[in-house]
Short mmCIF file of C-alpha atoms in Angstrom, two decimals:
data_model
loop_
_atom_site.label_atom_id
_atom_site.label_comp_id
_atom_site.label_asym_id
_atom_site.label_seq_id
_atom_site.Cartn_x
_atom_site.Cartn_y
_atom_site.Cartn_z
CA UNK A 1 159.54 89.65 169.60
CA UNK A 2 156.29 90.43 166.85
CA UNK A 3 158.45 93.92 165.60
CA UNK A 4 161.40 91.38 164.97
CA UNK A 5 158.90 89.30 162.99
CA UNK A 6 157.30 92.20 161.32
CA UNK A 7 160.27 93.49 159.90
CA UNK A 8 161.92 89.91 159.02
CA UNK A 9 158.24 89.72 156.99
CA UNK A 10 158.75 92.89 154.76
CA UNK A 11 162.44 92.46 154.23
CA UNK A 12 161.49 89.29 152.69
CA UNK A 13 158.62 90.70 150.66
CA UNK A 14 161.19 93.40 149.48
CA UNK A 15 163.71 90.45 148.46
CA UNK A 16 160.96 89.20 145.99
CA UNK A 17 159.60 92.40 144.47
CA UNK A 18 163.12 93.58 143.85
CA UNK A 19 164.59 90.03 142.32
CA UNK A 20 161.75 89.78 140.10
CA UNK A 21 163.43 88.22 136.52
CA UNK A 22 163.01 91.92 134.72
CA UNK A 23 161.57 92.42 131.00
CA UNK A 24 158.53 89.24 132.34
CA UNK A 25 155.69 91.27 131.67
CA UNK A 26 156.23 94.90 129.85
CA UNK A 27 153.75 96.76 127.74
CA UNK A 28 155.27 97.93 124.27
CA UNK A 29 153.57 100.23 122.14
CA UNK A 30 154.77 100.42 118.37
CA UNK A 31 154.12 103.56 115.45
CA UNK A 32 154.44 106.22 118.30
CA UNK A 33 157.14 107.65 119.88
CA UNK A 34 158.28 105.43 123.04
CA UNK A 35 158.60 107.79 125.94
CA UNK A 36 158.74 105.14 128.96
CA UNK A 37 158.01 101.46 129.56
CA UNK A 38 154.33 100.36 130.95
CA UNK A 39 154.48 97.70 133.67
CA UNK A 40 150.82 95.90 133.04
CA UNK A 41 148.84 91.96 133.59
CA UNK A 42 148.91 90.10 130.72
CA UNK A 43 145.22 89.03 130.36
CA UNK A 44 144.99 86.01 128.97
CA UNK A 45 142.58 85.08 126.03
CA UNK A 46 141.64 82.00 123.64
CA UNK A 47 142.76 82.69 119.89
CA UNK A 48 141.81 81.56 117.01
CA UNK A 49 143.79 79.58 114.84
CA UNK A 50 142.85 79.28 111.02
CA UNK A 51 144.38 76.52 108.67
CA UNK A 52 145.24 76.55 104.90
CA UNK A 53 142.04 74.60 104.92
CA UNK A 54 139.91 78.17 106.19
CA UNK A 55 141.91 80.30 103.26
CA UNK A 56 142.18 77.97 100.71
CA UNK A 57 139.64 79.30 97.45
CA UNK A 58 140.37 77.08 95.72
CA UNK A 59 142.27 73.71 95.27
CA UNK A 60 144.09 73.60 92.48
CA UNK A 61 146.02 77.04 92.51
CA UNK A 62 147.81 76.64 94.98
CA UNK A 63 147.72 80.14 97.26
CA UNK A 64 151.13 82.00 98.48
CA UNK A 65 150.85 81.04 102.00
CA UNK A 66 151.44 77.88 101.04
CA UNK A 67 155.46 79.01 100.58
CA UNK A 68 156.08 80.35 103.70
CA UNK A 69 158.90 78.63 105.87
CA UNK A 70 159.91 76.79 102.27
CA UNK A 71 163.41 77.27 101.05
CA UNK A 72 164.64 79.21 98.50
CA UNK A 73 164.56 76.37 95.45
CA UNK A 74 160.96 76.07 95.40
CA UNK A 75 160.65 79.80 95.09
CA UNK A 76 163.00 80.21 91.93
CA UNK A 77 161.19 76.97 90.44
CA UNK A 78 157.84 78.15 91.07
CA UNK A 79 159.08 81.94 90.45
CA UNK A 80 162.14 82.62 88.88
CA UNK A 81 164.65 84.25 90.24
CA UNK A 82 164.08 87.90 91.59
CA UNK A 83 163.70 91.31 89.83
CA UNK A 84 165.33 92.81 91.82
CA UNK A 85 167.23 91.76 95.98
CA UNK A 86 166.46 94.55 98.96
CA UNK A 87 167.56 93.95 102.23
CA UNK A 88 165.38 94.76 104.92
CA UNK A 89 166.06 95.91 108.89
CA UNK A 90 164.59 92.90 109.92
CA UNK A 91 167.57 90.51 109.37
CA UNK A 92 165.56 88.76 105.60
CA UNK A 93 166.67 89.64 102.54
CA UNK A 94 163.32 90.88 100.61
CA UNK A 95 162.81 88.73 96.74
CA UNK A 96 160.91 91.61 94.63
CA UNK A 97 159.02 90.48 92.38
CA UNK A 98 157.58 93.68 90.31
CA UNK A 99 157.76 92.89 86.43
CA UNK A 100 153.63 92.61 86.73
CA UNK A 101 152.35 94.84 89.40
CA UNK A 102 149.10 92.89 89.19
CA UNK A 103 150.51 89.36 90.93
CA UNK A 104 153.27 91.69 93.16
CA UNK A 105 154.92 90.05 95.87
CA UNK A 106 157.86 90.26 97.93
CA UNK A 107 159.51 86.98 99.65
CA UNK A 108 161.69 87.69 102.71
CA UNK A 109 164.54 85.11 103.01
CA UNK A 110 166.49 84.17 106.00
CA UNK A 111 169.21 81.34 106.06
CA UNK A 112 167.37 80.32 102.40
CA UNK A 113 164.36 79.75 103.76
CA UNK A 114 160.36 82.01 103.38
CA UNK A 115 160.12 83.91 106.65
CA UNK A 116 157.68 86.42 105.49
CA UNK A 117 155.75 87.09 102.41
CA UNK A 118 154.13 90.81 101.11
CA UNK A 119 151.23 90.25 98.28
CA UNK A 120 148.89 92.35 96.30
CA UNK A 121 147.78 93.04 93.01
CA UNK A 122 144.26 91.46 91.14
CA UNK A 123 145.94 88.44 90.35
CA UNK A 124 147.43 87.90 93.35
CA UNK A 125 147.14 84.76 95.36
CA UNK A 126 145.62 84.44 98.48
CA UNK A 127 143.02 82.03 99.01
CA UNK A 128 139.54 83.37 100.39
CA UNK A 129 141.93 86.46 100.96
CA UNK A 130 140.99 88.48 97.65
CA UNK A 131 142.54 91.52 96.84
CA UNK A 132 139.45 94.20 96.89
CA UNK A 133 137.25 91.85 98.72
CA UNK A 134 135.38 94.16 101.34
CA UNK A 135 135.79 94.18 105.11
CA UNK A 136 132.66 92.61 106.24
CA UNK A 137 132.84 89.60 104.44
CA UNK A 138 136.43 89.39 105.77
CA UNK A 139 135.77 89.78 109.07
CA UNK A 140 132.21 87.92 108.93
CA UNK A 141 134.80 84.77 107.97
CA UNK A 142 137.88 85.35 110.34
CA UNK A 143 135.79 87.23 113.06
CA UNK A 144 138.83 89.84 113.40
CA UNK A 145 140.11 89.59 117.40
CA UNK A 146 141.38 92.13 119.53
CA UNK A 147 144.04 90.40 120.91
CA UNK A 148 146.83 87.70 119.74
CA UNK A 149 149.35 85.86 121.70
CA UNK A 150 152.59 84.33 119.66
CA UNK A 151 154.36 81.59 121.69
CA UNK A 152 158.05 81.44 120.80
CA UNK A 153 160.65 79.08 122.35
CA UNK A 154 160.73 80.80 125.88
CA UNK A 155 158.48 83.83 125.58
CA UNK A 156 154.61 84.82 125.13
CA UNK A 157 154.26 87.68 123.23
CA UNK A 158 150.23 88.89 123.22
CA UNK A 159 149.60 91.56 120.60
CA UNK A 160 146.65 94.16 121.22
CA UNK A 161 145.32 94.80 118.34
CA UNK A 162 143.24 98.44 118.82
CA UNK A 163 140.14 99.64 117.63
CA UNK A 164 141.07 101.47 115.19
CA UNK A 165 143.89 99.15 113.94
CA UNK A 166 141.53 96.31 113.46
CA UNK A 167 139.66 98.56 110.94
CA UNK A 168 142.63 99.10 109.23
CA UNK A 169 145.55 95.90 109.16
CA UNK A 170 144.41 92.98 112.04
CA UNK A 171 146.07 90.20 112.68
CA UNK A 172 144.83 86.36 112.31
CA UNK A 173 146.89 83.37 113.43
CA UNK A 174 147.18 80.59 110.50
CA UNK A 175 148.49 77.54 111.81
CA UNK A 176 152.09 77.91 112.87
CA UNK A 177 152.80 81.55 111.46
CA UNK A 178 150.61 84.52 110.70
CA UNK A 179 148.51 87.17 108.27
CA UNK A 180 148.39 90.84 108.56
CA UNK A 181 145.76 92.07 107.04
CA UNK A 182 145.98 95.76 105.22
CA UNK A 183 142.45 97.35 104.18
CA UNK A 184 141.47 100.63 102.56
CA UNK A 185 139.36 101.95 104.93
CA UNK A 186 137.91 104.78 102.88
CA UNK A 187 136.86 102.03 100.09
CA UNK A 188 136.60 99.38 102.91
CA UNK A 189 138.50 97.09 100.75
CA UNK A 190 141.65 94.71 100.88
CA UNK A 191 144.54 96.25 100.04
CA UNK A 192 147.08 93.75 100.53
CA UNK A 193 148.31 90.54 102.61
CA UNK A 194 151.95 89.63 104.80
CA UNK A 195 152.69 87.01 105.94
CA UNK A 196 154.72 86.51 108.75
CA UNK A 197 156.44 83.68 111.06
CA UNK A 198 156.19 84.45 114.79
CA UNK A 199 160.10 85.27 115.28
CA UNK A 200 159.65 88.02 112.63
CA UNK A 201 156.39 89.49 114.00
CA UNK A 202 157.62 89.67 117.30
CA UNK A 203 160.59 91.81 115.68
CA UNK A 204 158.66 93.94 113.84
CA UNK A 205 156.14 94.60 116.70
CA UNK A 206 153.16 96.58 114.79
CA UNK A 207 151.00 96.59 117.38
CA UNK A 208 151.44 97.22 121.34
CA UNK A 209 152.31 94.09 123.23
CA UNK A 210 152.12 92.75 126.48
CA UNK A 211 155.44 90.33 126.66
CA UNK A 212 156.69 87.54 128.84
CA UNK A 213 160.34 86.46 128.24
CA UNK A 214 163.29 87.65 125.62
CA UNK A 215 162.80 90.68 123.46
CA UNK A 216 164.15 89.76 119.71
CA UNK A 217 165.30 92.32 118.03
CA UNK A 218 167.06 92.35 115.06
CA UNK A 219 170.70 92.76 114.33
CA UNK A 220 172.01 95.96 114.20
CA UNK A 221 173.25 97.57 110.70
CA UNK A 222 176.54 98.72 109.67
CA UNK A 223 176.24 102.45 107.51
CA UNK A 224 176.60 100.36 104.60
CA UNK A 225 173.30 98.13 105.32
CA UNK A 226 171.57 101.21 106.29
CA UNK A 227 171.62 102.35 103.29
CA UNK A 228 171.00 99.47 101.59
CA UNK A 229 167.50 99.27 103.51
CA UNK A 230 166.89 102.84 102.91
CA UNK A 231 167.19 102.61 99.17
CA UNK A 232 165.11 99.20 98.92
CA UNK A 233 162.20 101.13 101.07
CA UNK A 234 162.38 103.54 98.73
CA UNK A 235 161.96 101.66 95.82
CA UNK A 236 159.47 99.58 97.49
CA UNK A 237 156.97 102.87 97.77
CA UNK A 238 157.63 103.53 94.34
CA UNK A 239 156.22 100.32 92.71
CA UNK A 240 153.69 99.98 95.49
CA UNK A 241 152.82 103.54 94.83
CA UNK A 242 152.01 102.87 91.25
CA UNK A 243 150.55 99.53 92.05
CA UNK A 244 148.06 102.01 94.57
CA UNK A 245 147.68 104.33 91.31
CA UNK A 246 146.74 101.60 88.61
CA UNK A 247 144.29 100.25 91.04
CA UNK A 248 142.26 103.70 90.94
CA UNK A 249 142.99 103.70 86.98
CA UNK A 250 145.51 106.54 86.89
CA UNK A 251 149.15 106.98 84.98
CA UNK A 252 152.03 105.56 86.72
CA UNK A 253 154.59 108.47 88.15
CA UNK A 254 158.63 107.85 86.65
CA UNK A 255 161.09 108.32 89.31
CA UNK A 256 163.45 111.18 89.94
CA UNK A 257 166.60 111.22 91.58
CA UNK A 258 167.10 114.57 91.77
CA UNK A 259 163.52 115.40 93.23
CA UNK A 260 164.39 111.88 95.74
CA UNK A 261 167.56 113.88 96.72
CA UNK A 262 165.43 116.23 97.78
CA UNK A 263 162.98 113.63 99.62
CA UNK A 264 165.74 111.92 101.30
CA UNK A 265 167.38 115.04 102.51
CA UNK A 266 164.04 116.39 104.15
CA UNK A 267 163.50 112.71 106.32
CA UNK A 268 166.99 112.70 107.37
CA UNK A 269 166.30 116.11 108.10
CA UNK A 270 163.58 115.31 110.36
CA UNK A 271 165.12 112.66 111.98
CA UNK A 272 168.70 114.40 112.38
CA UNK A 273 166.38 117.50 114.30
CA UNK A 274 163.98 115.12 115.80
CA UNK A 275 160.77 117.33 114.75
CA UNK A 276 157.74 115.59 112.44
CA UNK A 277 156.60 119.03 109.69
CA UNK A 278 156.94 119.52 105.89
CA UNK A 279 158.40 122.80 107.02
CA UNK A 280 161.88 122.44 107.51
CA UNK A 281 163.08 124.68 110.27
CA UNK A 282 166.39 125.44 108.46
CA UNK A 283 165.22 124.17 104.80
CA UNK A 284 161.73 125.84 104.77
CA UNK A 285 159.15 124.39 102.35
CA UNK A 286 158.73 121.70 99.82
CA UNK A 287 159.15 124.97 97.01
CA UNK A 288 161.92 125.94 99.25
CA UNK A 289 163.74 122.06 98.97
CA UNK A 290 162.70 121.33 95.20
CA UNK A 291 163.85 125.11 94.35
CA UNK A 292 167.20 124.65 96.60
CA UNK A 293 167.79 121.46 94.52
CA UNK A 294 167.34 122.90 91.01
CA UNK A 295 164.51 120.36 89.90
CA UNK A 296 162.05 122.50 88.02
CA UNK A 297 158.14 120.92 88.72
CA UNK A 298 154.78 123.10 87.63
CA UNK A 299 152.74 121.35 90.34
CA UNK A 300 154.32 119.42 93.59
CA UNK A 301 152.88 117.96 96.48
CA UNK A 302 154.81 115.86 99.71
CA UNK A 303 153.62 113.27 102.54
CA UNK A 304 155.67 111.92 105.29
CA UNK A 305 156.03 109.12 107.66
CA UNK A 306 157.07 108.01 110.90
CA UNK A 307 157.97 105.37 113.03
CA UNK A 308 156.43 102.63 110.86
CA UNK A 309 157.81 99.47 109.78
CA UNK A 310 158.99 99.31 106.17
CA UNK A 311 157.73 101.60 104.05
CA UNK A 312 154.88 98.81 102.71
CA UNK A 313 153.01 100.05 106.27
CA UNK A 314 154.16 103.67 105.61
CA UNK A 315 152.36 103.42 102.09
CA UNK A 316 149.41 101.89 103.59
CA UNK A 317 149.48 104.59 105.82
CA UNK A 318 149.02 107.29 103.72
CA UNK A 319 146.48 105.51 101.22
CA UNK A 320 143.72 105.42 105.26
CA UNK A 321 144.58 109.68 105.63
CA UNK A 322 142.13 111.32 103.36
CA UNK A 323 145.02 114.15 102.68
CA UNK A 324 148.29 111.71 102.06
CA UNK A 325 145.65 109.83 99.78
CA UNK A 326 144.62 112.79 98.05
CA UNK A 327 148.45 113.18 97.27
CA UNK A 328 148.99 109.76 96.37
CA UNK A 329 146.14 109.77 93.92
CA UNK A 330 146.31 112.58 92.37
CA UNK A 331 146.02 112.22 88.81
CA UNK A 332 148.34 115.63 87.31
CA UNK A 333 151.59 114.17 88.91
CA UNK A 334 154.32 112.93 86.48
CA UNK A 335 157.40 111.91 88.36
CA UNK A 336 158.18 110.70 92.04
CA UNK A 337 160.95 111.01 94.34
CA UNK A 338 161.22 108.91 97.87
CA UNK A 339 163.88 109.64 100.33
CA UNK A 340 163.95 106.99 103.14
CA UNK A 341 166.07 107.66 106.85
CA UNK A 342 165.85 105.32 108.97
CA UNK A 343 162.04 104.77 109.62
CA UNK A 344 161.17 108.82 108.76
CA UNK A 345 159.96 108.39 104.65
CA UNK A 346 159.36 111.72 102.83
CA UNK A 347 157.48 110.79 99.22
CA UNK A 348 157.77 113.94 97.00
CA UNK A 349 155.47 114.20 94.05
CA UNK A 350 156.35 116.70 91.01
CA UNK A 351 154.17 117.24 87.68
CA UNK A 352 156.64 118.43 85.14
CA UNK A 353 156.69 121.53 82.46
#
């Protein structure tokens, strides 16, 4: 009788284990190839939540964060029609305002509503989070955390922010949305600010994630839509590169379509052939590829990146890597071509004769 009772108990326990709802608790690691999924217990933490008053520098001037959740009519009244519209990989359309690099902004729109904003430039009004402000000053004000929890509809999503990430791109909660701060880790100053609503943040997953409930995914793109996303990312990388160069008193680089084609085919080659290198197994070095593309040049340089959520994040990554930074800020370069293939990014700089 004892043996029968024991076997029934074991069977009941196995039933409970096997029938746990899938994906209740799951860890996902971003910006690295996903070789598997690791299940873990979710750590409970009390999150810090900041208010508009915490970041409002001047009550007479409305800062950019106040436009989160607003409709397109408010955006047009405040900023006018955008200079360009780019499709993103996360369901929103970027409205690009790039006529003034000192107040450059990208506003993400879904169903006529603002779901994300990217802001950079010396005149950008981010309230108490000024572009160029010292990291320690902002850390003292906001006390950057190693985790931020997002409650969204039926799910709970905890982003784990590693020490290195906290120094380069910490995340804070501001009332009912979130703020990602990108720092120039070498100069220890604020480079740009990204505002996101909860759904957009969960779709992008820019940090390691532990979650309960459904995992939100962006819709699948058609080939035409994917090409629009890639072209938009390339133009945003050009814009942001020139903003950064202007910040360091360097001349802007001009777009070169022939160089852009060389860069695109390298990004596509890396994605298709599953490698990550400046040297292609089939097409050789940058010099080889530029010569194959009949591109005349005196000097050339290349930056590559993979697995970043978009061109903005990739460019910030280059800024914080010494070798890539030197290429980004080389005063001798005059032209730039950018090629994006899904989440592979290539910048090819040249100096013309």
